[in-house]
mmCIF file of C-alpha atoms and ligand atoms in Angstrom:
data_model
loop_
_atom_site.group_PDB
_atom_site.id
_atom_site.type_symbol
_atom_site.label_atom_id
_atom_site.label_comp_id
_atom_site.label_asym_id
_atom_site.label_seq_id
_atom_site.Cartn_x
_atom_site.Cartn_y
_atom_site.Cartn_z
ATOM 1 C CA MET A 1 64.347 7.169 56.972
ATOM 2 C CA THR A 2 63.834 7.769 60.775
ATOM 3 C CA GLY A 3 66.747 6.381 62.794
ATOM 4 C CA ILE A 4 69.148 4.945 60.033
ATOM 5 C CA LEU A 5 71.697 7.533 60.555
ATOM 6 C CA GLU A 6 71.441 7.341 64.348
ATOM 7 C CA GLY A 7 74.934 7.818 65.867
ATOM 8 C CA ARG A 8 76.347 9.129 62.489
ATOM 9 C CA ALA A 9 78.176 12.636 62.163
ATOM 10 C CA ALA A 10 77.657 15.217 59.478
ATOM 11 C CA ILE A 11 79.244 18.243 57.894
ATOM 12 C CA VAL A 12 76.988 20.096 55.628
ATOM 13 C CA THR A 13 78.559 23.287 54.118
ATOM 14 C CA GLY A 14 76.263 26.176 53.097
ATOM 15 C CA ALA A 15 73.616 24.667 55.603
ATOM 16 C CA GLY A 16 72.244 27.705 57.143
ATOM 17 C CA ARG A 17 69.605 28.253 54.047
ATOM 18 C CA GLY A 18 68.367 26.730 50.898
ATOM 19 C CA ILE A 19 69.238 23.382 49.576
ATOM 20 C CA GLY A 20 72.040 22.793 52.534
ATOM 21 C CA ARG A 21 69.649 23.560 55.167
ATOM 22 C CA ALA A 22 67.063 20.925 53.754
ATOM 23 C CA ILE A 23 69.842 18.576 53.584
ATOM 24 C CA ALA A 24 70.626 19.219 57.443
ATOM 25 C CA GLU A 25 67.177 18.902 58.344
ATOM 26 C CA SER A 26 66.675 15.413 56.631
ATOM 27 C CA LEU A 27 70.035 13.981 58.060
ATOM 28 C CA ILE A 28 68.823 15.026 61.419
ATOM 29 C CA ALA A 29 65.622 13.410 60.954
ATOM 30 C CA ALA A 30 67.321 10.259 59.935
ATOM 31 C CA GLY A 31 69.238 10.430 63.191
ATOM 32 C CA ALA A 32 72.469 12.166 62.207
ATOM 33 C CA GLY A 33 74.249 14.829 64.246
ATOM 34 C CA VAL A 34 75.034 17.764 61.872
ATOM 35 C CA ILE A 35 77.453 20.679 61.675
ATOM 36 C CA VAL A 36 75.660 23.585 60.012
ATOM 37 C CA ALA A 37 78.679 24.981 58.349
ATOM 38 C CA ASP A 38 77.675 28.711 56.959
ATOM 39 C CA ASN A 39 79.222 31.928 56.897
ATOM 40 C CA GLY A 40 75.924 33.693 55.894
ATOM 41 C CA ALA A 41 77.429 35.255 52.877
ATOM 42 C CA SER A 42 75.652 36.965 50.058
ATOM 43 C CA ILE A 43 74.914 35.191 47.049
ATOM 44 C CA GLY A 44 78.070 36.758 45.455
ATOM 45 C CA GLY A 45 80.246 35.643 48.541
ATOM 46 C CA GLU A 46 80.541 39.223 50.045
ATOM 47 C CA GLY A 47 80.118 39.909 53.838
ATOM 48 C CA GLY A 48 78.987 37.501 56.442
ATOM 49 C CA ASP A 49 76.355 36.923 59.032
ATOM 50 C CA PRO A 50 76.984 34.492 61.871
ATOM 51 C CA THR A 51 73.411 34.461 62.873
ATOM 52 C CA VAL A 52 72.482 32.445 59.690
ATOM 53 C CA ALA A 53 74.046 29.201 61.025
ATOM 54 C CA ARG A 54 73.578 29.750 64.583
ATOM 55 C CA GLU A 55 69.612 30.462 64.154
ATOM 56 C CA THR A 56 69.471 27.432 61.798
ATOM 57 C CA ALA A 57 71.249 25.099 63.969
ATOM 58 C CA ALA A 58 69.039 26.354 66.852
ATOM 59 C CA ALA A 59 66.172 25.666 64.847
ATOM 60 C CA LEU A 60 67.142 22.308 63.951
ATOM 61 C CA GLY A 61 67.351 21.166 67.633
ATOM 62 C CA LYS A 62 70.062 19.386 69.677
ATOM 63 C CA LYS A 63 71.581 17.436 66.858
ATOM 64 C CA ALA A 64 72.586 20.768 65.082
ATOM 65 C CA ILE A 65 76.017 22.647 65.587
ATOM 66 C CA ALA A 66 76.746 25.844 64.360
ATOM 67 C CA PHE A 67 80.074 26.788 62.517
ATOM 68 C CA ALA A 68 79.616 30.211 61.170
ATOM 69 C CA ASP A 69 83.007 30.852 59.636
ATOM 70 C CA SER A 70 83.783 30.545 55.833
ATOM 71 C CA VAL A 71 84.688 26.880 54.928
ATOM 72 C CA ALA A 72 86.843 28.173 52.168
ATOM 73 C CA SER A 73 90.152 27.288 53.750
ATOM 74 C CA PRO A 74 92.324 24.196 54.828
ATOM 75 C CA GLY A 75 92.304 25.485 58.525
ATOM 76 C CA ALA A 76 88.512 26.022 58.390
ATOM 77 C CA ALA A 77 88.189 22.230 57.234
ATOM 78 C CA LYS A 78 90.635 20.998 59.845
ATOM 79 C CA GLY A 79 88.520 22.861 62.304
ATOM 80 C CA LEU A 80 84.919 21.406 61.031
ATOM 81 C CA VAL A 81 86.309 17.768 61.173
ATOM 82 C CA GLU A 82 87.970 18.520 64.813
ATOM 83 C CA MET A 83 84.413 19.776 66.093
ATOM 84 C CA ALA A 84 82.544 16.846 64.441
ATOM 85 C CA VAL A 85 85.233 14.417 66.331
ATOM 86 C CA LYS A 86 84.845 16.328 69.560
ATOM 87 C CA ASN A 87 80.945 16.782 69.450
ATOM 88 C CA PHE A 88 79.850 13.410 67.838
ATOM 89 C CA GLY A 89 82.887 11.110 68.342
ATOM 90 C CA GLY A 90 83.934 11.024 64.448
ATOM 91 C CA ILE A 91 83.113 12.096 61.101
ATOM 92 C CA ASP A 92 80.660 9.699 58.794
ATOM 93 C CA ILE A 93 78.940 12.258 56.248
ATOM 94 C CA VAL A 94 80.336 15.208 54.366
ATOM 95 C CA VAL A 95 78.233 17.244 51.954
ATOM 96 C CA ASN A 96 79.999 19.861 50.056
ATOM 97 C CA ASN A 97 77.003 22.253 49.275
ATOM 98 C CA ALA A 98 78.347 25.853 49.653
ATOM 99 C CA ALA A 99 78.597 27.831 46.739
ATOM 100 C CA ILE A 100 78.856 31.367 45.437
ATOM 101 C CA LEU A 101 78.061 33.139 42.087
ATOM 102 C CA ARG A 102 80.022 35.679 40.260
ATOM 103 C CA ASP A 103 78.347 35.690 36.755
ATOM 104 C CA ALA A 104 80.163 37.593 33.905
ATOM 105 C CA PHE A 105 80.734 36.806 30.274
ATOM 106 C CA VAL A 106 84.286 35.575 29.805
ATOM 107 C CA PHE A 107 85.438 38.662 27.846
ATOM 108 C CA ARG A 108 84.394 40.895 30.724
ATOM 109 C CA ALA A 109 84.903 38.578 33.945
ATOM 110 C CA ASP A 110 87.358 39.895 36.572
ATOM 111 C CA PRO A 111 90.154 37.334 37.473
ATOM 112 C CA ARG A 112 89.825 38.186 41.044
ATOM 113 C CA ASP A 113 85.941 36.639 40.892
ATOM 114 C CA TRP A 114 87.263 33.876 38.857
ATOM 115 C CA ASP A 115 89.888 33.100 41.857
ATOM 116 C CA ALA A 116 86.907 33.662 44.615
ATOM 117 C CA VAL A 117 84.609 31.215 42.943
ATOM 118 C CA ILE A 118 87.037 28.446 42.431
ATOM 119 C CA ARG A 119 88.294 28.763 45.934
ATOM 120 C CA ASN A 120 84.961 28.712 47.266
ATOM 121 C CA ASN A 121 83.123 26.118 45.192
ATOM 122 C CA LEU A 122 85.987 23.834 44.286
ATOM 123 C CA SER A 123 89.051 23.836 46.474
ATOM 124 C CA ALA A 124 86.733 24.308 49.825
ATOM 125 C CA ALA A 125 85.338 20.815 48.705
ATOM 126 C CA PHE A 126 88.719 19.572 48.094
ATOM 127 C CA TYR A 127 90.025 20.922 51.533
ATOM 128 C CA LEU A 128 87.189 19.466 53.592
ATOM 129 C CA ILE A 129 87.321 15.795 51.619
ATOM 130 C CA ASN A 130 91.137 15.911 52.466
ATOM 131 C CA ALA A 131 90.705 16.463 56.174
ATOM 132 C CA ALA A 132 87.576 14.384 56.621
ATOM 133 C CA SER A 133 88.526 11.232 54.563
ATOM 134 C CA ALA A 134 91.799 10.610 56.339
ATOM 135 C CA VAL A 135 89.818 10.558 59.674
ATOM 136 C CA MET A 136 87.240 8.195 58.136
ATOM 137 C CA ARG A 137 89.793 5.948 56.980
ATOM 138 C CA ASP A 138 91.062 5.677 60.280
ATOM 139 C CA GLN A 139 87.747 5.206 61.972
ATOM 140 C CA GLY A 140 87.103 2.371 59.462
ATOM 141 C CA LYS A 141 90.076 0.345 60.724
ATOM 142 C CA ALA A 142 89.346 0.981 64.153
ATOM 143 C CA GLY A 143 85.679 -0.167 63.527
ATOM 144 C CA ARG A 144 83.624 2.954 64.422
ATOM 145 C CA GLY A 145 80.126 1.916 64.930
ATOM 146 C CA GLY A 146 81.188 -1.296 66.958
ATOM 147 C CA ALA A 147 78.496 -3.867 67.003
ATOM 148 C CA GLY A 148 76.242 -1.638 64.523
ATOM 149 C CA GLY A 149 79.333 -2.504 62.005
ATOM 150 C CA TYR A 150 79.115 0.889 60.467
ATOM 151 C CA ASP A 151 82.793 1.618 59.424
ATOM 152 C CA TRP A 152 81.915 3.441 56.176
ATOM 153 C CA GLY A 153 81.666 7.193 55.002
ATOM 154 C CA ARG A 154 79.789 9.229 52.664
ATOM 155 C CA ILE A 155 80.584 12.199 50.711
ATOM 156 C CA VAL A 156 78.225 14.168 48.296
ATOM 157 C CA ASN A 157 79.419 16.932 46.460
ATOM 158 C CA ILE A 158 76.550 19.305 45.195
ATOM 159 C CA VAL A 159 77.185 20.198 41.386
ATOM 160 C CA SER A 160 75.217 21.892 38.905
ATOM 161 C CA SER A 161 73.572 21.448 35.511
ATOM 162 C CA ALA A 162 75.469 24.558 34.571
ATOM 163 C CA GLY A 163 78.831 22.464 35.012
ATOM 164 C CA LEU A 164 77.781 19.690 32.674
ATOM 165 C CA TYR A 165 76.061 21.839 29.596
ATOM 166 C CA GLY A 166 77.604 25.111 30.530
ATOM 167 C CA ASN A 167 75.559 28.274 30.838
ATOM 168 C CA LEU A 168 76.364 32.004 29.278
ATOM 169 C CA GLY A 169 78.143 34.068 31.334
ATOM 170 C CA GLN A 170 79.041 31.423 34.084
ATOM 171 C CA ALA A 171 82.763 30.512 33.187
ATOM 172 C CA ALA A 172 83.695 30.416 37.000
ATOM 173 C CA TYR A 173 80.907 28.731 38.322
ATOM 174 C CA ALA A 174 80.514 26.076 35.694
ATOM 175 C CA SER A 175 84.360 25.433 35.706
ATOM 176 C CA ALA A 176 84.164 25.011 39.406
ATOM 177 C CA LYS A 177 81.087 22.649 39.180
ATOM 178 C CA ALA A 178 82.829 20.667 36.572
ATOM 179 C CA GLY A 179 85.921 20.329 38.431
ATOM 180 C CA LEU A 180 83.774 19.348 41.497
ATOM 181 C CA PHE A 181 82.673 16.482 39.531
ATOM 182 C CA GLY A 182 86.222 15.378 38.364
ATOM 183 C CA LEU A 183 87.072 15.693 42.208
ATOM 184 C CA THR A 184 84.021 13.148 42.875
ATOM 185 C CA ARG A 185 85.468 10.748 40.430
ATOM 186 C CA VAL A 186 88.819 10.500 42.099
ATOM 187 C CA THR A 187 87.575 10.532 45.666
ATOM 188 C CA ALA A 188 85.417 7.625 44.753
ATOM 189 C CA MET A 189 88.408 5.849 43.381
ATOM 190 C CA ASP A 190 90.838 6.769 46.113
ATOM 191 C CA LEU A 191 88.443 5.836 48.948
ATOM 192 C CA ALA A 192 86.790 2.722 47.170
ATOM 193 C CA ARG A 193 88.991 0.220 49.445
ATOM 194 C CA ALA A 194 87.915 2.062 52.775
ATOM 195 C CA GLN A 195 84.262 1.574 51.747
ATOM 196 C CA ILE A 196 83.746 5.523 51.584
ATOM 197 C CA THR A 197 81.485 6.450 48.536
ATOM 198 C CA ALA A 198 81.316 9.689 46.779
ATOM 199 C CA ASN A 199 78.673 11.066 44.458
ATOM 200 C CA ALA A 200 77.911 14.200 42.672
ATOM 201 C CA VAL A 201 74.371 15.626 42.772
ATOM 202 C CA ALA A 202 73.008 18.244 40.325
ATOM 203 C CA PRO A 203 70.041 19.845 42.340
ATOM 204 C CA PHE A 204 67.184 21.984 41.008
ATOM 205 C CA ALA A 205 65.199 23.783 43.679
ATOM 206 C CA ARG A 206 63.857 27.059 44.515
ATOM 207 C CA THR A 207 66.176 29.051 46.857
ATOM 208 C CA ARG A 208 67.089 32.722 47.029
ATOM 209 C CA VAL A 209 69.236 32.034 43.886
ATOM 210 C CA THR A 210 66.475 31.117 41.676
ATOM 211 C CA ASP A 211 64.057 33.871 43.290
ATOM 212 C CA ILE A 212 66.550 36.720 41.978
ATOM 213 C CA ILE A 213 66.784 35.322 38.219
ATOM 214 C CA GLN A 214 66.017 38.125 35.962
ATOM 215 C CA PRO A 215 64.477 36.592 32.700
ATOM 216 C CA ALA A 216 66.133 37.912 29.687
ATOM 217 C CA ASN A 217 63.508 36.351 27.430
ATOM 218 C CA GLU A 218 60.496 34.435 27.244
ATOM 219 C CA ALA A 219 62.171 30.946 27.604
ATOM 220 C CA GLN A 220 63.713 32.061 30.846
ATOM 221 C CA LYS A 221 60.582 33.554 32.196
ATOM 222 C CA THR A 222 58.976 30.093 31.761
ATOM 223 C CA TYR A 223 62.106 28.533 33.361
ATOM 224 C CA LYS A 224 61.923 30.836 36.254
ATOM 225 C CA GLU A 225 58.191 30.209 36.913
ATOM 226 C CA ARG A 226 59.027 26.378 36.630
ATOM 227 C CA ALA A 227 61.902 26.728 39.195
ATOM 228 C CA LEU A 228 60.099 28.248 41.915
ATOM 229 C CA LYS A 229 57.551 25.470 42.084
ATOM 230 C CA ILE A 230 60.494 22.678 43.149
ATOM 231 C CA GLY A 231 60.885 22.260 46.689
ATOM 232 C CA ALA A 232 64.454 21.409 48.102
ATOM 233 C CA ASN A 233 63.081 18.630 50.090
ATOM 234 C CA HIS A 234 63.412 16.391 46.981
ATOM 235 C CA VAL A 235 67.268 17.172 46.975
ATOM 236 C CA SER A 236 67.677 16.435 50.655
ATOM 237 C CA ASP A 237 65.638 12.972 50.133
ATOM 238 C CA LEU A 238 67.975 11.975 47.491
ATOM 239 C CA VAL A 239 71.380 13.098 49.404
ATOM 240 C CA THR A 240 70.022 11.164 52.462
ATOM 241 C CA ALA A 241 69.208 8.064 50.556
ATOM 242 C CA LEU A 242 72.836 8.385 49.197
ATOM 243 C CA CYS A 243 74.056 8.508 52.835
ATOM 244 C CA SER A 244 71.999 5.564 54.121
ATOM 245 C CA PRO A 245 73.348 2.028 54.567
ATOM 246 C CA ALA A 246 71.476 1.237 51.526
ATOM 247 C CA GLY A 247 73.926 3.659 49.452
ATOM 248 C CA LYS A 248 76.719 1.671 50.086
ATOM 249 C CA SER A 249 77.386 0.461 46.549
ATOM 250 C CA ILE A 250 76.698 3.745 44.740
ATOM 251 C CA THR A 251 79.821 5.618 44.190
ATOM 252 C CA GLY A 252 81.363 7.529 41.615
ATOM 253 C CA GLN A 253 77.800 8.263 40.161
ATOM 254 C CA LEU A 254 76.468 11.582 38.965
ATOM 255 C CA LEU A 255 72.727 12.155 39.552
ATOM 256 C CA GLY A 256 70.328 14.825 39.177
ATOM 257 C CA VAL A 257 67.150 15.830 41.006
ATOM 258 C CA ARG A 258 64.273 17.879 40.248
ATOM 259 C CA GLY A 259 61.147 17.730 42.248
ATOM 260 C CA ARG A 260 60.213 13.886 42.111
ATOM 261 C CA GLU A 261 62.341 13.278 38.912
ATOM 262 C CA VAL A 262 65.678 11.701 39.753
ATOM 263 C CA PHE A 263 68.216 11.644 36.852
ATOM 264 C CA LEU A 264 71.505 9.534 36.551
ATOM 265 C CA PHE A 265 73.673 11.236 34.056
ATOM 266 C CA GLY A 266 76.027 9.450 31.472
ATOM 267 C CA GLN A 267 79.689 10.545 32.022
ATOM 268 C CA PRO A 268 81.871 11.845 29.035
ATOM 269 C CA ARG A 269 83.463 8.808 27.180
ATOM 270 C CA PRO A 270 84.622 8.731 23.472
ATOM 271 C CA VAL A 271 81.394 8.589 21.307
ATOM 272 C CA ALA A 272 83.193 8.141 17.966
ATOM 273 C CA ARG A 273 86.945 7.276 16.761
ATOM 274 C CA ILE A 274 88.828 8.133 13.649
ATOM 275 C CA GLU A 275 92.279 7.596 12.486
ATOM 276 C CA ALA A 276 94.341 10.591 11.922
ATOM 277 C CA GLY A 277 95.731 10.850 8.417
ATOM 278 C CA SER A 278 97.133 13.780 6.038
ATOM 279 C CA ASN A 279 93.543 15.388 5.927
ATOM 280 C CA LEU A 280 92.747 15.668 9.605
ATOM 281 C CA ALA A 281 91.154 19.072 9.437
ATOM 282 C CA GLN A 282 88.825 17.954 6.554
ATOM 283 C CA ASP A 283 88.012 14.536 8.591
ATOM 284 C CA LEU A 284 86.876 16.040 11.936
ATOM 285 C CA GLY A 285 84.153 17.950 10.034
ATOM 286 C CA ALA A 286 83.241 15.057 7.491
ATOM 287 C CA LYS A 287 83.549 12.105 9.867
ATOM 288 C CA LEU A 288 82.499 13.236 13.291
ATOM 289 C CA SER A 289 80.288 16.580 12.837
ATOM 290 C CA ASP A 290 76.972 14.462 13.336
ATOM 291 C CA LYS A 291 78.446 13.290 16.750
ATOM 292 C CA PHE A 292 79.292 16.950 17.846
ATOM 293 C CA THR A 293 77.677 18.200 20.946
ATOM 294 C CA ASP A 294 75.534 21.267 20.625
ATOM 295 C CA LEU A 295 75.527 24.591 22.521
ATOM 296 C CA THR A 296 72.428 23.850 24.171
ATOM 297 C CA THR A 297 72.745 25.614 27.830
ATOM 298 C CA ASP A 298 71.425 23.803 30.985
ATOM 299 C CA LEU A 299 68.561 26.353 31.311
ATOM 300 C CA GLU A 300 67.396 25.175 27.783
ATOM 301 C CA ALA A 301 67.826 21.521 28.380
ATOM 302 C CA PHE A 302 65.699 21.613 31.703
ATOM 303 C CA ASN A 303 63.252 24.132 30.728
ATOM 304 C CA THR A 304 60.422 21.603 30.931
ATOM 305 C CA GLU A 305 57.431 20.923 33.452
ATOM 306 C CA PRO A 306 58.792 19.518 36.664
ATOM 307 C CA LEU A 307 57.213 16.750 38.490
ATOM 308 C CA VAL A 308 56.265 18.229 41.935
HETATM 309 N N1 NAD B 401 68.874 26.282 43.688
HETATM 310 C C1 NAD B 401 69.142 25.526 42.485
HETATM 311 O O1 NAD B 401 68.067 25.336 41.598
HETATM 312 C C2 NAD B 401 70.680 24.855 42.191
HETATM 313 C C3 NAD B 401 70.772 24.775 40.753
HETATM 314 C C4 NAD B 401 71.906 24.077 40.573
HETATM 315 C C5 NAD B 401 73.070 23.993 41.699
HETATM 316 N N2 NAD B 401 72.994 24.381 42.995
HETATM 317 C C6 NAD B 401 73.618 24.196 43.966
HETATM 318 O O2 NAD B 401 73.213 23.706 45.233
HETATM 319 C C7 NAD B 401 73.831 24.213 46.242
HETATM 320 C C8 NAD B 401 73.103 25.029 47.178
HETATM 321 O O3 NAD B 401 72.389 26.307 46.420
HETATM 322 P P1 NAD B 401 71.233 27.241 47.123
HETATM 323 O O4 NAD B 401 70.722 27.557 45.932
HETATM 324 O O5 NAD B 401 70.746 26.692 48.180
HETATM 325 O O6 NAD B 401 72.168 28.773 47.571
HETATM 326 P P2 NAD B 401 72.058 29.626 48.629
HETATM 327 O O7 NAD B 401 72.669 30.741 48.110
HETATM 328 O O8 NAD B 401 70.767 29.650 49.128
HETATM 329 O O9 NAD B 401 72.824 28.935 49.853
HETATM 330 C C9 NAD B 401 74.007 28.252 49.767
HETATM 331 C C10 NAD B 401 74.775 28.816 51.336
HETATM 332 O O10 NAD B 401 76.078 28.628 50.995
HETATM 333 C C11 NAD B 401 76.722 29.617 52.237
HETATM 334 N N3 NAD B 401 78.227 29.884 51.553
HETATM 335 C C12 NAD B 401 78.679 30.186 50.588
HETATM 336 N N4 NAD B 401 80.018 30.177 50.720
HETATM 337 C C13 NAD B 401 80.554 29.822 51.757
HETATM 338 C C14 NAD B 401 81.530 29.639 52.615
HETATM 339 N N5 NAD B 401 82.744 30.011 51.913
HETATM 340 N N6 NAD B 401 81.493 29.174 53.794
HETATM 341 C C15 NAD B 401 80.370 28.898 54.313
HETATM 342 N N7 NAD B 401 78.979 29.050 53.882
HETATM 343 C C16 NAD B 401 79.160 29.504 52.602
HETATM 344 C C17 NAD B 401 75.574 30.682 51.999
HETATM 345 O O11 NAD B 401 75.753 31.460 53.118
HETATM 346 C C18 NAD B 401 74.441 30.056 51.712
HETATM 347 O O12 NAD B 401 73.623 30.169 52.795
HETATM 348 C C19 NAD B 401 75.086 25.189 45.815
HETATM 349 O O13 NAD B 401 76.327 24.370 45.679
HETATM 350 C C20 NAD B 401 74.597 25.474 44.409
HETATM 351 O O14 NAD B 401 75.685 25.445 43.494
HETATM 352 C C21 NAD B 401 71.574 25.113 43.266
#
């Protein structure tokens, strides 16, 4: 992939560590300049440490610039895009990867935690897409890339299988990620004419988040052992592929990546149809139950040996 993104500018949120850092590293290896946006917060989003973004940017070399504030405000999103334009002459790639977790059963959860997770994991992605896509569209019209003809953009939203299957105690996190998938679809539609793609990627990789899983049973213990074998480099390979020129016709898709396995997920569409009559309650069970979706969690669905 060396050189395929030469002259391109990217913003990667949550790039100070974990999957985001791997993505930043891979985009830089492909030639892009990258803003490493990370406030260095805890897994729950508390506190902050500006050295996380700064040290990562320093380690990634001259093409990396640190942004150490929280990305979860419209002002920060605008500031990030301005930083990209000032330092790299534009903005071509946005990867919404930053996320926090505040798990609790739905009957115990604190509404303030819900608000924080939705703002951090969903609204922040909207703020950045909103700010960056306006500039991307203008760049396209102005022919950014000149003779190279590069006048398109790439948006990748990092979602989670928890937002697709659901998982115990993850109401806020799963809702934010499901919402991020909805945002991906509409972004892909709104930006199709501008040749800007938007895709969602559900990753699996060993990070500080998998390291702190406390298995509650044998199945979870096995899941954790398997999760710890999976490198984040596979996620960054997929994200960089989507951001490459060859990714231009891929948009509005939901992909998953777990080691060397790459999944294309289906998207919800009606799987059965009945005509409502006077016995609707009875008909629902009698005519549709063989098509009902069970309550398998994402952790159960992906508790298989990964290809690493
Ligand atoms: N690790 C996995 O297996 C897995 C599975 C499913 C989904 N994901 C998703 O992948 C992404 C990366 O996860 P990870 O495991 O690398 O997590 P991580 O906690 O290691 O990294 C996330 C980074 O985001 C930063 N961050 C959080 N909120 C921020 C904010 N408001 N502003 C700036 N930076 C902020 C944190 O400081 C942290 O460095 C997340 O979106 C996560 O939901 C990961």
